[in-house]
Amino acid sequence: MDMEQETTIAYTDEVFNAIFSANLMLIRKSRKMTQTELAKRIGLSRNSVVQWECAKRHPDIVVIMNIALALGVSVRDLVRERTSEKDRKECGIDG
């Protein structure tokens, strides 16, 4: 493949924030965990969780790893786009 023909795929902060936000909220709610409970488990403020779920910010990778541990999922489950019902079921999200 010619280098000029290669397509570069790059996520913007806005796209990543939207993906992470949707995944975090779905997974947290499927675990019947409040924003406050999650914040306490990872040692941060509820306001941080609110900002992530509103797609205003995203945490750094160490915090994402701690969120994954607190929710019992993989980092991949938090950061990947969900394209199918199978994707949702793989990380225990109903509906």
Backbone as a chain_set.jsonl record, in Angstrom:
{"seq": "MDMEQETTIAYTDEVFNAIFSANLMLIRKSRKMTQTELAKRIGLSRNSVVQWECAKRHPDIVVIMNIALALGVSVRDLVRERTSEKDRKECGIDG", "coords": {"N": [[0.849, -1.174, 0.0], [0.592, 2.155, -0.846], [2.123, 4.863, 0.823], [0.774, 7.297, 0.728], [-1.796, 6.512, 0.404], [-2.582, 5.359, 2.73], [-4.791, 5.356, 5.474], [-5.159, 7.388, 8.207], [-6.12, 6.787, 11.437], [-7.43, 8.477, 14.013], [-8.357, 9.296, 17.246], [-10.127, 12.014, 18.572], [-10.024, 14.15, 21.484], [-12.659, 14.76, 22.112], [-14.16, 12.711, 20.892], [-13.123, 10.445, 22.184], [-13.83, 11.106, 24.832], [-16.634, 10.974, 24.638], [-17.064, 8.246, 24.037], [-15.873, 6.976, 26.282], [-17.407, 8.116, 28.325], [-20.043, 7.151, 27.8], [-19.62, 4.369, 28.074], [-18.66, 4.193, 30.743], [-20.889, 5.135, 32.219], [-22.909, 3.278, 31.487], [-21.8, 0.832, 32.379], [-21.316, 1.335, 35.116], [-23.958, 1.819, 36.032], [-25.089, -0.666, 35.418], [-23.932, -2.171, 37.338], [-25.231, -1.308, 39.479], [-24.243, 0.84, 40.959], [-23.623, 3.898, 42.559], [-22.581, 7.229, 41.532], [-21.218, 8.426, 43.608], [-20.436, 6.209, 45.169], [-18.665, 4.931, 43.378], [-16.729, 6.941, 43.131], [-15.72, 7.003, 45.777], [-14.592, 4.437, 45.923], [-12.441, 4.668, 44.184], [-11.031, 6.712, 45.223], [-11.443, 9.419, 44.593], [-13.225, 12.51, 43.86], [-16.838, 12.837, 43.697], [-17.541, 14.732, 41.845], [-15.576, 14.47, 39.875], [-16.311, 12.026, 38.662], [-18.823, 12.769, 37.683], [-18.063, 14.708, 35.767], [-16.667, 13.077, 33.96], [-18.725, 11.357, 33.106], [-20.38, 13.17, 31.869], [-18.967, 13.729, 29.681], [-17.115, 15.771, 29.701], [-14.512, 15.707, 30.501], [-11.762, 13.377, 30.662], [-10.321, 10.712, 32.569], [-6.844, 10.074, 33.53], [-4.701, 7.349, 32.436], [-3.976, 5.695, 34.614], [-5.998, 6.168, 36.471], [-8.158, 5.268, 34.946], [-7.508, 2.56, 34.914], [-7.877, 1.968, 37.63], [-10.622, 2.504, 37.864], [-11.619, 0.476, 36.212], [-10.883, -1.773, 37.75], [-12.464, -1.281, 40.046], [-15.004, -1.552, 38.979], [-14.993, -4.09, 38.021], [-14.306, -4.808, 35.404], [-12.547, -4.847, 32.226], [-9.957, -2.574, 31.138], [-10.218, -2.207, 28.45], [-12.972, -2.607, 28.087], [-13.938, -0.204, 29.045], [-12.965, 1.709, 27.269], [-13.458, 1.149, 24.583], [-15.335, 1.384, 21.509], [-18.724, 0.488, 21.384], [-20.299, -1.701, 19.393], [-22.193, -3.608, 19.096], [-24.784, -5.753, 20.459], [-23.585, -7.979, 21.537], [-21.094, -6.976, 22.319], [-21.881, -5.425, 24.494], [-22.88, -7.364, 26.262], [-20.604, -8.817, 26.827], [-19.252, -7.393, 28.789], [-21.018, -7.475, 30.817], [-23.301, -5.837, 30.645], [-26.643, -5.209, 30.717], [-29.399, -4.905, 28.479]], "CA": [[0.0, 0.0, 0.0], [1.309, 3.417, -0.948], [1.992, 5.656, 2.057], [-0.219, 8.347, 0.53], [-3.124, 5.916, 0.425], [-2.916, 4.905, 4.073], [-5.727, 6.182, 6.224], [-4.802, 7.54, 9.607], [-7.269, 6.792, 12.336], [-7.049, 9.148, 15.254], [-9.465, 9.776, 18.058], [-9.978, 13.319, 19.21], [-10.454, 14.116, 22.881], [-14.123, 14.78, 22.159], [-14.655, 11.375, 20.551], [-12.768, 9.565, 23.287], [-14.671, 11.459, 25.984], [-17.988, 10.467, 24.401], [-17.024, 6.784, 24.156], [-15.603, 6.646, 27.68], [-18.561, 8.554, 29.098], [-21.145, 6.203, 27.593], [-19.249, 3.082, 28.666], [-18.61, 4.322, 32.19], [-22.237, 5.248, 32.761], [-23.606, 1.999, 31.301], [-21.229, -0.208, 33.236], [-21.578, 1.701, 36.514], [-25.377, 1.588, 36.325], [-25.361, -2.102, 35.373], [-23.429, -2.684, 38.613], [-26.065, -0.671, 40.506], [-23.326, 1.632, 41.769], [-23.815, 5.336, 42.38], [-21.376, 8.0, 41.238], [-20.533, 8.624, 44.89], [-19.795, 4.943, 45.525], [-17.507, 4.741, 42.503], [-15.721, 7.933, 43.516], [-15.094, 6.549, 47.025], [-13.772, 3.253, 45.657], [-11.204, 5.03, 43.478], [-10.368, 7.759, 45.99], [-11.597, 10.733, 43.967], [-14.493, 13.164, 44.172], [-18.003, 12.568, 42.855], [-17.497, 15.703, 40.75], [-14.762, 13.891, 38.801], [-17.145, 11.033, 37.968], [-19.841, 13.535, 36.951], [-17.434, 15.305, 34.582], [-16.382, 12.01, 32.992], [-19.982, 10.86, 32.539], [-20.923, 14.238, 31.018], [-18.012, 13.831, 28.568], [-16.387, 17.044, 29.763], [-13.113, 15.354, 30.716], [-11.516, 11.952, 30.874], [-9.232, 10.505, 33.518], [-5.624, 9.523, 32.964], [-4.742, 5.892, 32.3], [-3.918, 5.047, 35.93], [-7.346, 6.256, 37.035], [-8.99, 4.347, 34.154], [-7.212, 1.215, 35.412], [-8.543, 1.83, 38.93], [-12.064, 2.423, 37.594], [-11.865, -0.879, 35.709], [-10.828, -2.678, 38.908], [-13.623, -1.022, 40.9], [-16.219, -2.012, 38.302], [-14.851, -5.503, 37.658], [-14.229, -4.943, 33.949], [-11.223, -4.546, 31.684], [-9.77, -1.222, 30.607], [-10.786, -2.256, 27.089], [-14.424, -2.42, 28.181], [-14.216, 1.208, 29.302], [-12.487, 2.647, 26.249], [-13.762, 0.794, 23.19], [-16.669, 1.657, 20.981], [-19.618, -0.682, 21.429], [-21.008, -1.738, 18.121], [-23.204, -4.66, 19.046], [-25.333, -6.268, 21.709], [-22.569, -8.893, 22.047], [-20.115, -6.146, 23.027], [-22.456, -5.014, 25.775], [-23.014, -8.527, 27.124], [-19.27, -9.26, 27.219], [-18.819, -6.751, 30.039], [-22.084, -7.598, 31.794], [-24.276, -4.747, 30.551], [-27.943, -5.667, 30.24], [-30.241, -3.924, 27.801]], "C": [[0.893, 1.235, 0.0], [1.067, 4.233, 0.318], [0.938, 6.752, 1.922], [-1.635, 7.808, 0.623], [-3.532, 5.439, 1.814], [-3.846, 5.893, 4.755], [-5.274, 6.217, 7.674], [-6.08, 7.611, 10.417], [-6.795, 7.407, 13.645], [-8.295, 9.625, 15.976], [-9.14, 11.171, 18.575], [-10.375, 13.166, 20.676], [-11.965, 14.037, 22.982], [-14.705, 13.403, 21.872], [-14.353, 10.404, 21.687], [-13.638, 9.839, 24.505], [-16.071, 10.894, 25.834], [-18.051, 8.947, 24.573], [-16.856, 6.383, 25.617], [-16.803, 6.971, 28.557], [-19.702, 7.541, 29.012], [-20.838, 4.859, 28.252], [-19.251, 3.139, 30.18], [-20.007, 4.335, 32.795], [-22.992, 3.919, 32.646], [-23.106, 0.937, 32.264], [-21.515, 0.094, 34.703], [-23.025, 1.402, 36.888], [-25.714, 0.099, 36.305], [-24.878, -2.794, 36.652], [-24.22, -2.115, 39.795], [-25.216, 0.12, 41.512], [-23.6, 3.109, 41.505], [-22.486, 6.002, 42.011], [-20.551, 8.183, 42.504], [-19.792, 7.362, 45.318], [-18.555, 4.695, 44.671], [-16.386, 5.686, 42.906], [-14.984, 7.494, 44.788], [-14.163, 5.37, 46.781], [-12.448, 3.601, 44.984], [-10.479, 6.206, 44.131], [-10.396, 9.137, 45.351], [-12.963, 11.305, 44.307], [-15.606, 12.726, 43.222], [-17.999, 13.499, 41.653], [-16.654, 15.192, 39.581], [-15.585, 12.902, 37.978], [-18.206, 11.738, 37.135], [-19.238, 14.115, 35.67], [-17.102, 14.254, 33.529], [-17.667, 11.543, 32.322], [-20.683, 11.904, 31.68], [-20.012, 14.516, 29.823], [-17.29, 15.179, 28.531], [-14.885, 16.818, 29.893], [-12.99, 13.844, 30.686], [-10.331, 11.797, 31.822], [-7.967, 10.018, 32.816], [-5.67, 7.998, 33.052], [-4.696, 5.173, 33.647], [-5.295, 5.066, 36.585], [-8.289, 5.334, 36.269], [-8.754, 2.906, 34.621], [-7.887, 0.967, 36.763], [-10.059, 1.753, 38.79], [-12.418, 1.017, 37.127], [-11.858, -1.887, 36.861], [-12.068, -2.516, 39.786], [-14.914, -1.569, 40.305], [-16.153, -3.482, 37.89], [-14.863, -5.741, 36.156], [-12.798, -4.671, 33.502], [-11.158, -3.076, 31.257], [-10.383, -1.154, 29.211], [-12.292, -2.026, 27.109], [-14.791, -0.95, 28.378], [-13.906, 2.117, 28.12], [-12.864, 2.297, 24.812], [-15.181, 1.183, 22.79], [-17.479, 0.374, 21.015], [-20.481, -0.671, 20.179], [-22.11, -2.781, 18.075], [-23.703, -5.021, 20.44], [-24.329, -7.221, 22.357], [-21.509, -8.132, 22.837], [-20.615, -5.797, 24.413], [-22.516, -6.194, 26.743], [-21.656, -9.017, 27.629], [-18.805, -8.612, 28.522], [-19.969, -6.677, 31.035], [-23.086, -6.47, 31.8], [-25.562, -5.328, 29.978], [-28.657, -4.547, 29.521], [-29.587, -3.115, 26.75]], "O": [[1.844, 1.323, 0.777], [-0.054, 4.29, 0.824], [0.279, 7.097, 2.903], [-2.572, 8.561, 0.891], [-4.704, 5.146, 2.048], [-3.697, 7.108, 4.623], [-5.036, 5.175, 8.284], [-6.991, 8.385, 10.123], [-5.873, 6.907, 14.289], [-9.167, 10.269, 15.393], [-8.008, 11.456, 18.966], [-10.99, 12.17, 21.059], [-12.497, 13.33, 23.838], [-15.646, 12.975, 22.542], [-15.219, 9.634, 22.102], [-14.13, 8.906, 25.14], [-16.64, 10.388, 26.801], [-18.984, 8.425, 25.183], [-17.606, 5.552, 26.13], [-17.171, 6.186, 29.431], [-20.256, 7.129, 30.032], [-21.699, 4.278, 28.913], [-19.78, 2.242, 30.837], [-20.276, 3.631, 33.768], [-23.64, 3.487, 33.6], [-23.896, 0.228, 32.888], [-21.913, -0.797, 35.452], [-23.292, 0.804, 37.931], [-26.542, -0.353, 37.095], [-25.36, -3.871, 37.002], [-23.92, -2.4, 40.955], [-25.437, 0.076, 42.722], [-23.786, 3.518, 40.358], [-21.416, 5.413, 42.16], [-19.323, 8.101, 42.468], [-18.652, 7.434, 45.778], [-17.512, 4.295, 45.188], [-15.229, 5.279, 43.009], [-13.76, 7.602, 44.863], [-13.076, 5.302, 47.355], [-11.447, 2.913, 45.185], [-9.435, 6.643, 43.648], [-9.478, 9.934, 45.545], [-13.767, 10.651, 44.972], [-15.35, 12.301, 42.095], [-18.408, 13.105, 40.561], [-16.981, 15.451, 38.423], [-15.559, 12.936, 36.748], [-18.462, 11.343, 35.998], [-19.845, 14.019, 34.603], [-17.242, 14.511, 32.333], [-17.699, 11.352, 31.106], [-21.507, 11.548, 30.838], [-20.264, 15.437, 29.046], [-16.905, 15.662, 27.466], [-14.084, 17.64, 29.447], [-13.989, 13.125, 30.686], [-9.445, 12.651, 31.867], [-8.009, 9.602, 31.658], [-6.57, 7.431, 33.67], [-5.329, 4.128, 33.798], [-5.707, 4.076, 37.19], [-9.137, 4.682, 36.878], [-9.698, 2.121, 34.711], [-8.408, -0.121, 37.008], [-10.71, 1.011, 39.526], [-13.397, 0.432, 37.589], [-12.729, -2.753, 36.936], [-12.656, -3.507, 40.22], [-15.81, -1.996, 41.032], [-17.156, -4.05, 37.458], [-15.373, -6.759, 35.689], [-11.944, -4.307, 34.311], [-12.185, -2.431, 31.047], [-10.996, -0.152, 28.843], [-12.828, -1.329, 26.248], [-15.845, -0.508, 27.922], [-14.512, 3.179, 27.978], [-12.606, 3.089, 23.906], [-16.084, 1.292, 23.62], [-16.966, -0.701, 20.706], [-21.276, 0.24, 19.947], [-22.879, -2.831, 17.115], [-23.115, -4.641, 21.453], [-24.227, -7.273, 23.583], [-21.076, -8.583, 23.897], [-19.868, -5.864, 25.389], [-22.228, -6.03, 27.928], [-21.562, -9.567, 28.727], [-18.045, -9.218, 29.277], [-19.91, -5.905, 31.992], [-23.669, -6.166, 32.841], [-25.563, -5.877, 28.876], [-28.542, -3.381, 29.898], [-30.231, -2.267, 26.133]]}, "num_chains": 1, "name": "protein.A"}
